[in-house]
Coordinates of C-alpha atoms in Angstrom, one line a residue:
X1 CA 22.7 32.5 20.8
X2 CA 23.6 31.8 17.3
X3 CA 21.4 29.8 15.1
X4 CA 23.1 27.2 12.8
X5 CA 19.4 26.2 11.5
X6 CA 19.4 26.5 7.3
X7 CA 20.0 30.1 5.2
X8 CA 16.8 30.0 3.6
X9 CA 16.8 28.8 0.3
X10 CA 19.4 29.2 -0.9
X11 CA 21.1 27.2 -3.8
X12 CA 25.1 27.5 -3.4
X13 CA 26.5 23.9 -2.5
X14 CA 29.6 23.6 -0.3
X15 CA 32.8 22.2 -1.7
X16 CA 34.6 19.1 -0.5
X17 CA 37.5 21.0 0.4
X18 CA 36.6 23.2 3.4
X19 CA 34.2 25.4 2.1
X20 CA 31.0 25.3 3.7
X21 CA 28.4 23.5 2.0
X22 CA 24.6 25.8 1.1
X23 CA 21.7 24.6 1.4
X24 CA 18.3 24.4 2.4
X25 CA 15.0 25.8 3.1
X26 CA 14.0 27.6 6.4
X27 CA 11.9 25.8 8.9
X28 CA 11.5 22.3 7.1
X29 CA 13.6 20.6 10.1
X30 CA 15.4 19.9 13.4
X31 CA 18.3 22.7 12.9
X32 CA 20.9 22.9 15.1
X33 CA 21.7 26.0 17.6
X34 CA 25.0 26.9 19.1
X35 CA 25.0 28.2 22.4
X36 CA 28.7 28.3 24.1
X37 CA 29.6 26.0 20.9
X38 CA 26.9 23.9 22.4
X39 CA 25.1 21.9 19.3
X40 CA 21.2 21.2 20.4
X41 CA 18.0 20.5 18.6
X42 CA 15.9 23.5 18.2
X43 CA 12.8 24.1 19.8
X44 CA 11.1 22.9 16.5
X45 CA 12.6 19.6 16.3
X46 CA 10.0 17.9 17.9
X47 CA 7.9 14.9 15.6
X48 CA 4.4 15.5 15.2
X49 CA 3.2 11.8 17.1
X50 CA -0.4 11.6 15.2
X51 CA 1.4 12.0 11.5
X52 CA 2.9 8.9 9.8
X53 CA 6.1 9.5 8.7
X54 CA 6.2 9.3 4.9
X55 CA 9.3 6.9 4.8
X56 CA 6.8 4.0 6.3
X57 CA 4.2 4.9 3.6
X58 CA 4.0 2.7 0.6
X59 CA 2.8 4.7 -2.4
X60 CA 1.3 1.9 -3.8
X61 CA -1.9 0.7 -5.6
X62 CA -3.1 -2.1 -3.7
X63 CA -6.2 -4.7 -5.6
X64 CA -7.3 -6.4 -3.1
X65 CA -10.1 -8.3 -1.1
X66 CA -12.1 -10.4 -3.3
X67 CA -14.3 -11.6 -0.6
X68 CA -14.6 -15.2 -0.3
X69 CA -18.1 -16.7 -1.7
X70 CA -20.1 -18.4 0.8
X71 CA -19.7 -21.3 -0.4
X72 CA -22.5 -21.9 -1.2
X73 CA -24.1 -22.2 -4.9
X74 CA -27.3 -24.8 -5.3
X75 CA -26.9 -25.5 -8.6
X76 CA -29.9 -26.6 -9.9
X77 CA -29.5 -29.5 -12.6
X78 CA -31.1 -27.4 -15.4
X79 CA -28.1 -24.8 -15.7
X80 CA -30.4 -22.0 -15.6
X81 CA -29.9 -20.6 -11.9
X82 CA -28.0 -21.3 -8.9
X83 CA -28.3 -20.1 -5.2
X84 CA -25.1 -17.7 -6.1
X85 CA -26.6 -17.0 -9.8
X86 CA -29.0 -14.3 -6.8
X87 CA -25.9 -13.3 -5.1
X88 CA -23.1 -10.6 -5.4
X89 CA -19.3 -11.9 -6.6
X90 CA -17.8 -14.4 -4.4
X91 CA -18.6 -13.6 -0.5
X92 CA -18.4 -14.9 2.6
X93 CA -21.9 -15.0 2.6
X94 CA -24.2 -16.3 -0.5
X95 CA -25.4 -13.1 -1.2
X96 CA -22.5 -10.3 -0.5
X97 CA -18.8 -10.0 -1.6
X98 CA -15.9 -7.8 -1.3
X99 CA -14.6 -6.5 -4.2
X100 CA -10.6 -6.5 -5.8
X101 CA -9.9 -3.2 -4.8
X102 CA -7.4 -0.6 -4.5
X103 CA -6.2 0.3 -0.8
X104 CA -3.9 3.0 -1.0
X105 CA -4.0 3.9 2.2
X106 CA -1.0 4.7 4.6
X107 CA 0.4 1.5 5.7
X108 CA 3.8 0.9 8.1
X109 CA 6.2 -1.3 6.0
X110 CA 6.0 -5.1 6.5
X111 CA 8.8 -5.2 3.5
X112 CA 11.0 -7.7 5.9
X113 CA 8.1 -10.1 6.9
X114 CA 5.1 -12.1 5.2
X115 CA 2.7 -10.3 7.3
X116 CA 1.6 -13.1 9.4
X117 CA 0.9 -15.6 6.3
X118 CA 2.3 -18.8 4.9
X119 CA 4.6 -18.5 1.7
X120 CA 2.9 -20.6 -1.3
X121 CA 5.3 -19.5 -4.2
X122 CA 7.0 -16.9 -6.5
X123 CA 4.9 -16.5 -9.5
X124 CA 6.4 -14.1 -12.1
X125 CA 9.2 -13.5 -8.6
X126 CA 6.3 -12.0 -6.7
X127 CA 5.9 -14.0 -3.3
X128 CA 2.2 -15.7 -3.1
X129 CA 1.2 -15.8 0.5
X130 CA -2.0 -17.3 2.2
X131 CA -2.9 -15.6 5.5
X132 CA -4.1 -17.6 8.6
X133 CA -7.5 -16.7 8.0
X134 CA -7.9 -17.9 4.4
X135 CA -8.3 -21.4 6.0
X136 CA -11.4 -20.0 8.0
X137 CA -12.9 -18.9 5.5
X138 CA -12.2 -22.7 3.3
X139 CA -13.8 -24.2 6.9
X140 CA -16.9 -22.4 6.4
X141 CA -16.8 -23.2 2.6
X142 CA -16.3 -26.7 3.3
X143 CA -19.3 -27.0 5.8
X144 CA -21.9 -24.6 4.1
X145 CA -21.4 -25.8 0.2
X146 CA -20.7 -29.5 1.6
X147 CA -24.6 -29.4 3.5
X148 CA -25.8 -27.7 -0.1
X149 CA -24.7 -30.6 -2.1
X150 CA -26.4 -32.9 0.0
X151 CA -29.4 -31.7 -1.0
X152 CA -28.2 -31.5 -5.0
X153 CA -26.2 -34.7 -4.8
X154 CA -27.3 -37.2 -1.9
X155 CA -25.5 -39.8 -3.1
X156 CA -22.4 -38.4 -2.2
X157 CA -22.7 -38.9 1.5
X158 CA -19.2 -37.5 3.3
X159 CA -17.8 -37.4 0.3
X160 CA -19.7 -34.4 -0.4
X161 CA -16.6 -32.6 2.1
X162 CA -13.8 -33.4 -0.2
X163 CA -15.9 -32.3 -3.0
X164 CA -16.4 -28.7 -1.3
X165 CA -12.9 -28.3 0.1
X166 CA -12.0 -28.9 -3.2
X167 CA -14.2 -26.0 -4.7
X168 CA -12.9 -23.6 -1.8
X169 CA -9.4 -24.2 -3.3
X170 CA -10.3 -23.9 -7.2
X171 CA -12.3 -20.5 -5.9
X172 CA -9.2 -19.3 -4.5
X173 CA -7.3 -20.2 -7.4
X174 CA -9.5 -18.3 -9.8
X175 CA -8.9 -15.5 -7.0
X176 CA -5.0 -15.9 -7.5
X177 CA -5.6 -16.2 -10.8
X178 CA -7.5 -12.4 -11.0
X179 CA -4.4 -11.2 -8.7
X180 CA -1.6 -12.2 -11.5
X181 CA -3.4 -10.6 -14.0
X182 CA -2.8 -6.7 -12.0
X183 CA 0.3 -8.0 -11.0
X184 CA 1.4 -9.0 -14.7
X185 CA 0.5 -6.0 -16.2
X186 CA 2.3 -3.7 -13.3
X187 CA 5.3 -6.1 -14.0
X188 CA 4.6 -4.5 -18.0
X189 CA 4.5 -1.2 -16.6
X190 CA 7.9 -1.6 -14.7
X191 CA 5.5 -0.8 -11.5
X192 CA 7.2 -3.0 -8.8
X193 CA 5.2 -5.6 -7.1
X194 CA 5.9 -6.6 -3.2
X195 CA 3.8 -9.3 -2.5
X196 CA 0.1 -11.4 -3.4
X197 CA -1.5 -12.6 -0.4
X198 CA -4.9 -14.7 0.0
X199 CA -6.7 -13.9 3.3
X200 CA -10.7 -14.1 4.4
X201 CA -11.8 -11.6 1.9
X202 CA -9.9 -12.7 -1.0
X203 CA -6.9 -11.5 -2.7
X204 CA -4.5 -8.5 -2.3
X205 CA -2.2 -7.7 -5.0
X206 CA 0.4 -4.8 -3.5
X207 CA 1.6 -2.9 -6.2
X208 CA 4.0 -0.2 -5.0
X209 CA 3.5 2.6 -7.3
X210 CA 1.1 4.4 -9.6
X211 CA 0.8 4.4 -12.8
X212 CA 2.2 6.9 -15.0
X213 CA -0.4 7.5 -17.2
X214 CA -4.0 7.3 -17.3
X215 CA -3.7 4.8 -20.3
X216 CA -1.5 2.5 -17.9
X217 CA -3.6 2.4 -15.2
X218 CA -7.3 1.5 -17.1
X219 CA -5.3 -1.4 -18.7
X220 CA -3.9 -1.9 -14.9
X221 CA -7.6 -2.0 -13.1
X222 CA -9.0 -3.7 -15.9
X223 CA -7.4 -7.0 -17.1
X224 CA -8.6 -8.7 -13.6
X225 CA -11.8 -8.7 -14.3
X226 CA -11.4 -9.4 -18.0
X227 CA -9.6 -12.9 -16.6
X228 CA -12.6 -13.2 -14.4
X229 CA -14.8 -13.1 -17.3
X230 CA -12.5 -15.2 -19.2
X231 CA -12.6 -17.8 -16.1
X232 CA -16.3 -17.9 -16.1
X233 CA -16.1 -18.4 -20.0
X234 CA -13.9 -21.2 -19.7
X235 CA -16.0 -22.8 -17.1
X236 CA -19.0 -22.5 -18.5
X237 CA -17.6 -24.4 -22.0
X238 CA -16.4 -26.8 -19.7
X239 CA -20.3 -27.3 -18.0
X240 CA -21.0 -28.4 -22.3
X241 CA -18.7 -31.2 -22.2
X242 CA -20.2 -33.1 -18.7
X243 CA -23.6 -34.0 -17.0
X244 CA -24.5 -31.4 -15.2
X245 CA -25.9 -33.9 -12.0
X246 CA -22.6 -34.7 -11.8
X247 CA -19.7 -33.3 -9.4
X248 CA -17.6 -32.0 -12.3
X249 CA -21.1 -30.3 -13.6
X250 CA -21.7 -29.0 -9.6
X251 CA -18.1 -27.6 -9.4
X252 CA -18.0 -25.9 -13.1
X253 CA -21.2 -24.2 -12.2
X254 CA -20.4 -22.8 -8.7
X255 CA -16.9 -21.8 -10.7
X256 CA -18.3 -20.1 -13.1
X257 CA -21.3 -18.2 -11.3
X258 CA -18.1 -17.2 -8.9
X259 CA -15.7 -15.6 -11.2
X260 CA -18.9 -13.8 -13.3
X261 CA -20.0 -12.2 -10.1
X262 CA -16.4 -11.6 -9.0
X263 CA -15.8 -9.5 -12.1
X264 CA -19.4 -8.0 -12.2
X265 CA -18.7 -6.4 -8.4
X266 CA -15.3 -5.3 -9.6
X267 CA -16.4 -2.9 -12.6
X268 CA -18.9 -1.3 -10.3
X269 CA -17.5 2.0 -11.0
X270 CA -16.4 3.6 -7.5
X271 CA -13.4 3.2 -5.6
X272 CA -11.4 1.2 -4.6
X273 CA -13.1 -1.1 -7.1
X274 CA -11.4 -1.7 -10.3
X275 CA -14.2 -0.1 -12.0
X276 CA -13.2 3.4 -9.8
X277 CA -10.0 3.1 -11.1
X278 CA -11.2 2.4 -14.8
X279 CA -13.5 5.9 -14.0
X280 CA -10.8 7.4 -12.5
X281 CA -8.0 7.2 -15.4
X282 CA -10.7 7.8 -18.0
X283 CA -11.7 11.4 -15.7
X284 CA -8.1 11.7 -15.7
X285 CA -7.3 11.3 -19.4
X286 CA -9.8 13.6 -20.0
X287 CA -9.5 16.7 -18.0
X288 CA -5.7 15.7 -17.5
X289 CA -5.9 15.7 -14.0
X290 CA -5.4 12.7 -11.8
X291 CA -6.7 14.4 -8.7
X292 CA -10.2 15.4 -10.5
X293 CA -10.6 11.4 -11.4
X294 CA -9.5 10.3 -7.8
X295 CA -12.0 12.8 -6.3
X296 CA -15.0 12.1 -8.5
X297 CA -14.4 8.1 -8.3
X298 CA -14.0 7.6 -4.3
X299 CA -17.1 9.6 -3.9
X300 CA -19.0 7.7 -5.8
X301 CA -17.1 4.9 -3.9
X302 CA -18.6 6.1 -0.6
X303 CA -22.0 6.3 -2.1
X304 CA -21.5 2.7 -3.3
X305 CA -20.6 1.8 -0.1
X306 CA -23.6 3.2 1.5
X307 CA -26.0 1.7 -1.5
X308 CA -24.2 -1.9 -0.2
X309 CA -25.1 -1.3 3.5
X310 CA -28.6 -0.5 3.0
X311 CA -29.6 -2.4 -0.4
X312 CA -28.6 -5.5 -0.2
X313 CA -29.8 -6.5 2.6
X314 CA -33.2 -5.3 1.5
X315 CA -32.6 -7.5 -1.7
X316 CA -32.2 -10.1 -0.1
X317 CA -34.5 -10.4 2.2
X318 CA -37.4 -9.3 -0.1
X319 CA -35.9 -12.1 -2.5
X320 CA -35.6 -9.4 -5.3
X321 CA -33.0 -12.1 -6.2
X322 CA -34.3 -14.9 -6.3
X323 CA -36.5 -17.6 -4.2
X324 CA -34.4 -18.8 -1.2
X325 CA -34.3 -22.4 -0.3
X326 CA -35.2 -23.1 3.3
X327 CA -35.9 -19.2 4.1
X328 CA -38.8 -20.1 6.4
X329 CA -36.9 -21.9 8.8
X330 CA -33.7 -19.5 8.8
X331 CA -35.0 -15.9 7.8
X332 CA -34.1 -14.4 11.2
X333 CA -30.1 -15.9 11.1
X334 CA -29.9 -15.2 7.4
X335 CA -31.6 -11.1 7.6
X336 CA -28.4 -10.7 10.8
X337 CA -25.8 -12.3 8.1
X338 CA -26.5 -10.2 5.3
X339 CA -26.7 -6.7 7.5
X340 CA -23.6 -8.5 9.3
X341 CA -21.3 -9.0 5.9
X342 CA -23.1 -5.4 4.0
X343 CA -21.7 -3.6 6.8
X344 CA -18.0 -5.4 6.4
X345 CA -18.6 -4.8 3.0
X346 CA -19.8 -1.2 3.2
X347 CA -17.0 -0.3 5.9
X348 CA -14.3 -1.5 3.5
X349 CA -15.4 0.1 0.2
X350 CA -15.7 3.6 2.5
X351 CA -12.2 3.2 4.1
X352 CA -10.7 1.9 0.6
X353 CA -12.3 5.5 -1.0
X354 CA -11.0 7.3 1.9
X355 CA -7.6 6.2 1.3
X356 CA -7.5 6.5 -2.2
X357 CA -8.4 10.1 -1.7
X358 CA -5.7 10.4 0.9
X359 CA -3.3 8.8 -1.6
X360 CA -3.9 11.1 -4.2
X361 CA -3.1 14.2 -1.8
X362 CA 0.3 12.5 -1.2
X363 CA 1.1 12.3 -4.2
X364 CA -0.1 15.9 -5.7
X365 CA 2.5 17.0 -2.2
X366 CA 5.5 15.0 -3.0
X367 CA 7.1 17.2 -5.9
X368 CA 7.3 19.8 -2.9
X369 CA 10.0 17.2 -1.2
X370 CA 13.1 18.3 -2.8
X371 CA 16.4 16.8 -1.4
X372 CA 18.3 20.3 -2.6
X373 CA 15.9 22.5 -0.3
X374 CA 15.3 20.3 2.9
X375 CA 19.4 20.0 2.9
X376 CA 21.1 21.3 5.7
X377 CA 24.1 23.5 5.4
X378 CA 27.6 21.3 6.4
X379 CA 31.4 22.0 6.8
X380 CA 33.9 19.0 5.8
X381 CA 36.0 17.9 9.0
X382 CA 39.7 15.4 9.8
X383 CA 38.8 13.0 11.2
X384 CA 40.9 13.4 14.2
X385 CA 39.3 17.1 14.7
X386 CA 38.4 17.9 18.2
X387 CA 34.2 17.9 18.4
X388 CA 35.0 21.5 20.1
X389 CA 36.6 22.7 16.9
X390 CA 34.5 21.5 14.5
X391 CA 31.7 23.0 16.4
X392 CA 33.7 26.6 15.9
X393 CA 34.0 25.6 12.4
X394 CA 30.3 25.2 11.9
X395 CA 29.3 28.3 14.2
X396 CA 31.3 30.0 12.1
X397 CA 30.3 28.8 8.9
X398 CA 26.1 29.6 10.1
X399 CA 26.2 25.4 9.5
X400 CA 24.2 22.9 11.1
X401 CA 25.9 19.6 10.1
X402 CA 29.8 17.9 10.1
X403 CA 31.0 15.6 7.3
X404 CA 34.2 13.9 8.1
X405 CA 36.6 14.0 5.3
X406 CA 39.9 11.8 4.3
X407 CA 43.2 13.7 3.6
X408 CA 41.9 14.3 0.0
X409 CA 38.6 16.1 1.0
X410 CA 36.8 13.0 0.2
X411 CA 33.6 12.3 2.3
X412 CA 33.8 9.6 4.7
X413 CA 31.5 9.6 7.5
X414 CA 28.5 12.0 8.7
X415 CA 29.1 13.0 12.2
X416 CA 25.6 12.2 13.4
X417 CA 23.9 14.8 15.9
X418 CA 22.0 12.7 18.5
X419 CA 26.2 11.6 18.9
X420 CA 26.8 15.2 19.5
X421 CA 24.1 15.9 21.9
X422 CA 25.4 13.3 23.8
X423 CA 28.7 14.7 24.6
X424 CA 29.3 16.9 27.4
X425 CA 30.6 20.3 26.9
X426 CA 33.5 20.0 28.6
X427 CA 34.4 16.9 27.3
X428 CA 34.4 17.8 23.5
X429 CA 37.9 19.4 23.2
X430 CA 39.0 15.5 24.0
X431 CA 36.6 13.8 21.5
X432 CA 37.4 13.5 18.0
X433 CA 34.6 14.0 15.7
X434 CA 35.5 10.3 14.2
X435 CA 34.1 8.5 17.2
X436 CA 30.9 10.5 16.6
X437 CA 30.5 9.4 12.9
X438 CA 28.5 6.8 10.9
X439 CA 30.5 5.5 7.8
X440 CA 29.2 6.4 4.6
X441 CA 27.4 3.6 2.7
X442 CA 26.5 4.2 -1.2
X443 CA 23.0 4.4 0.4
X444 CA 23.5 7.2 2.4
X445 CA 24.3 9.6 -0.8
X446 CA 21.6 11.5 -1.9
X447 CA 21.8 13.3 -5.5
X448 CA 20.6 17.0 -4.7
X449 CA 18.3 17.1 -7.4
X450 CA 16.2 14.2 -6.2
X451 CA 12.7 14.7 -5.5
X452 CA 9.2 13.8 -4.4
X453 CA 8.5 9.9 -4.4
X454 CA 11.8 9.2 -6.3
X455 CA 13.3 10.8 -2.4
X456 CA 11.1 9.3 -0.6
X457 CA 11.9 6.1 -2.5
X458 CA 15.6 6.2 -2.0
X459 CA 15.2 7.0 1.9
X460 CA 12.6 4.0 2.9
X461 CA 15.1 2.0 0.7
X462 CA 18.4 3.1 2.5
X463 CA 16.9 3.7 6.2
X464 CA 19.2 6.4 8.1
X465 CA 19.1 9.3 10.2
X466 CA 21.3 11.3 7.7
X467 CA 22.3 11.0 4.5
X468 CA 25.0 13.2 2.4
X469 CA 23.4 15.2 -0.4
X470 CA 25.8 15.5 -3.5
X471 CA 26.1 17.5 -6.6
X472 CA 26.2 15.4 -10.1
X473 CA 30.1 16.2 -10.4
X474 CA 30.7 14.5 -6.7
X475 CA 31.3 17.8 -5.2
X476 CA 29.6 17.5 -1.5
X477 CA 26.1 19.9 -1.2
X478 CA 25.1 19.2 3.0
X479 CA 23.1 16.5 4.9
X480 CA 19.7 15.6 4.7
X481 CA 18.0 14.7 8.0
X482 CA 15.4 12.4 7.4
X483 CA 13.7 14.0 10.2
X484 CA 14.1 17.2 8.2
X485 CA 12.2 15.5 4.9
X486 CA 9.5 13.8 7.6
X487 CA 8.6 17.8 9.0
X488 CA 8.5 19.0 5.5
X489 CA 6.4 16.2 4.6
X490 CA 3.9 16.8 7.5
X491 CA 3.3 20.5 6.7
X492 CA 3.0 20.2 3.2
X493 CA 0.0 17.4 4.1
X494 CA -1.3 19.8 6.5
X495 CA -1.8 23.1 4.2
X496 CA -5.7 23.5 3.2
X497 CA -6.2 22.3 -0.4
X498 CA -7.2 25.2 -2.8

């Protein structure tokens, strides 16, 4: 049995004109073995099923989940404290909230779909959706703020619904609002920007690559909660110029407690929270090492996270924040919300860490994806060659891959090898390799000295099974199996970290 897997490393390309093309490194994917000019996969061609394949991973900084406020703030007519004034940033309970913050984790790629939510616009070209449960969350706004300013303004009667619908749509405004500020400055930064979407706990800005410099991403984590700040600023200008015992006063009030605790949560310094990522590119400008600063912030992310699902719902049921209005008749229903929304809270801030961490491992293995290594050795083909004798070509040629070639030696088509496989042995001196092939498409060529996330980049942009890996001059190196690149990928996440 002759192996037609990869000669090791090495670095000779094959020309266009009937040379065979070098490539690749040993073991990194699917080769191909002759037996009786037979091509099959090798034994080691099988996909690891519990690995995500990096070509559905988005390497991406994601801000999101600004948790929606319950809506509740009593503001009292004084200005000087509100029910929220006690509570964290905007929750879906008075007294919790999910921070903006940065889920890098691995994620399957909804680039052709919305994701299940309802297209509102394209601010700055970056589509603005609002998922299905956004309008669960504005339900429960509506209801619980509505019953609150009965109590602060009885005169409104149902009236008092419109008013709080209306404040559920201004708070996730302000939200938006926080969102376009990351996705602004990553526009800056040339980082692209997929999508903005609203959903139960807030906003989720996906921003599809990290920065390049620890400068870039403090300015990156940091202007939303600056427009937070500068949101509650404006509102609380705005609570000058009006009666506070009025709706306007009501609304500017709830606003600007809102956005203040929205941006307060958010520089808690611990990932996924914009302050983690403030601590992290500071750690990294620093010691000059971006892993060090993902490390340090995520665990202090985790013990955030477990501070959140034991503190605060000891705050706030010991009232550390404040009286509560009506807590004798509701203490037992309030204590199961807040252990209810700490744990949502806790369980996303310690998965967000957790995938920040994993993130950062990606990306400290992607230099180690090299399109000139993981290239499989190929040998140019007529298009009306017999599969048979391009098969002897390759066996001789210790190559693993066919590229079909005009009468000028000019690529054309990749001959692909689950086509191959298909064919019967004794049927292959009667099947022209051209019936076998997929056309090339600009897509499908690969520079051979692309690497790491730029690679990755190019193959979850031009989806294939193989692609044809060229020199700078044009001159034709091998294919690149995409299975080949998702092996290597696998093994270099599963070596032990030093």
């Amino acid at each position: 049995m002759k192996s037609l897997a990869r000669d090791g490393d090495s670095e000779e390309g094959a020309t266009a004109h009937g040379a065979a093309s070098a490539s690749a490194a040993p073991g990194t994917g699917p080769g191909l073995v002759v037996m009786d000019k037979t091509l099959r996969p090798a034994a080691d061609s099988a996909r690891i099923p519990s690995t995500t394949s990096p070509l559905a991973l988005h390497d991406r900084n994601i801000t999101p989940r600004h948790p929606a406020p319950r809506p509740a703030p009593t503001v009292h007519l004084d200005h000087t404290e509100s029910t929220a004034g006690r509570n964290p940033p905007d929750s879906t309970e008075r007294r919790t909230a999910v921070a903006d913050t940065e889920d890098t984790g691995e994620r399957a790629d909804k680039r052709s779909g919305p994701g299940g939510g309802i297209l509102m616009g394209r601010p700055f070209g970056v589509p603005v959706y609002v998922s299905p449960s956004w309008f669960l969350v504005a339900a429960l706004i509506t209801w619980v703020f509505g019953d609150q300013l009965d109590r602060v303004l009885p005169d409104l009667g149902p009236a008092r619904y419109l008013v709080s619908l209306f404040f559920a749509v201004a708070f996730y405004a302000s939200v938006l609002v926080h969102e376009l500020a990351h996705t602004v400055a990553a526009l800056r930064f040339k980082l692209p920007v997929r999508r903005i979407q609203l959903q139960f706990f807030g906003g989720v800005s996906e921003i599809e690559k990290e920065s390049e410099s620890p400068g870039r991403e403090f300015v990156l984590a940091s202007v939303g909660p600056l427009l937070s700040l500068l949101l509650a600023g404006a509102f609380y200008l705005g609570m000058e110029l009006v009666d506070p015992a009025t709706v306007p006063g009501v609304l500017l009030a709830g606003l600007m407690i809102s956005n203040l605790l929205v941006a307060a949560f958010n520089l808690l310094p611990g990932l996924p929270l914009d302050g983690g990522r403030m601590l992290r590119a500071l750690i990294w400008g620093i010691t000059g090492k971006p892993m060090a600063g993902t490390v340090a912030a995520a665990w202090i992310g985790r013990a955030l996270a477990v501070a959140v699902l034991i503190g605060l719902p000891l705050i706030t049921h010991t009232g550390t924040l404040g009286s509560r209005t009506g807590a004798s008749e509701s203490t037992g229903m309030n204590t199961v919300m807040d252990a209810l929304l700490a744990a949502i809270l806790a369980a996303i801030i310690w998965t967000g860490a957790g995938n920040s961490l994993r993130m950062a491992r990606l990306r400290e293995h992607l230099p180690e994806l090299r399109a000139r290594t993981l290239t499989r050795r190929a040998v140019p083909v007529e298009t009306d060659t017999p599969l048979s004798e391009a098969l002897r070509r390759a066996g001789e040629a210790g190559a693993s891959a066919l590229v079909v070639v005009d009468g000028h030696g000019d690529p054309t088509a990749i001959v692909r090898e689950s086509a191959i496989v298909s064919v019967p042995e004794h049927r292959r001196p009667w099947v022209s390799v051209n019936g076998l092939a997929q056309d090339l498409t600009d897509g499908m060529k690969v520079p051979a000295d692309l690497t790491g996330e730029g690679l990755l980049d190019h193959l979850r942009t031009h989806p294939a099974t193989e692609y044809l890996v060229i020199e700078p001059g044009g001159a034709i190196y091998g294919v690149l199996s995409s299975r080949d690149v998702e092996k290597a990928f696998v093994k270099a996440m599963a070596r032990p970290q030093p």
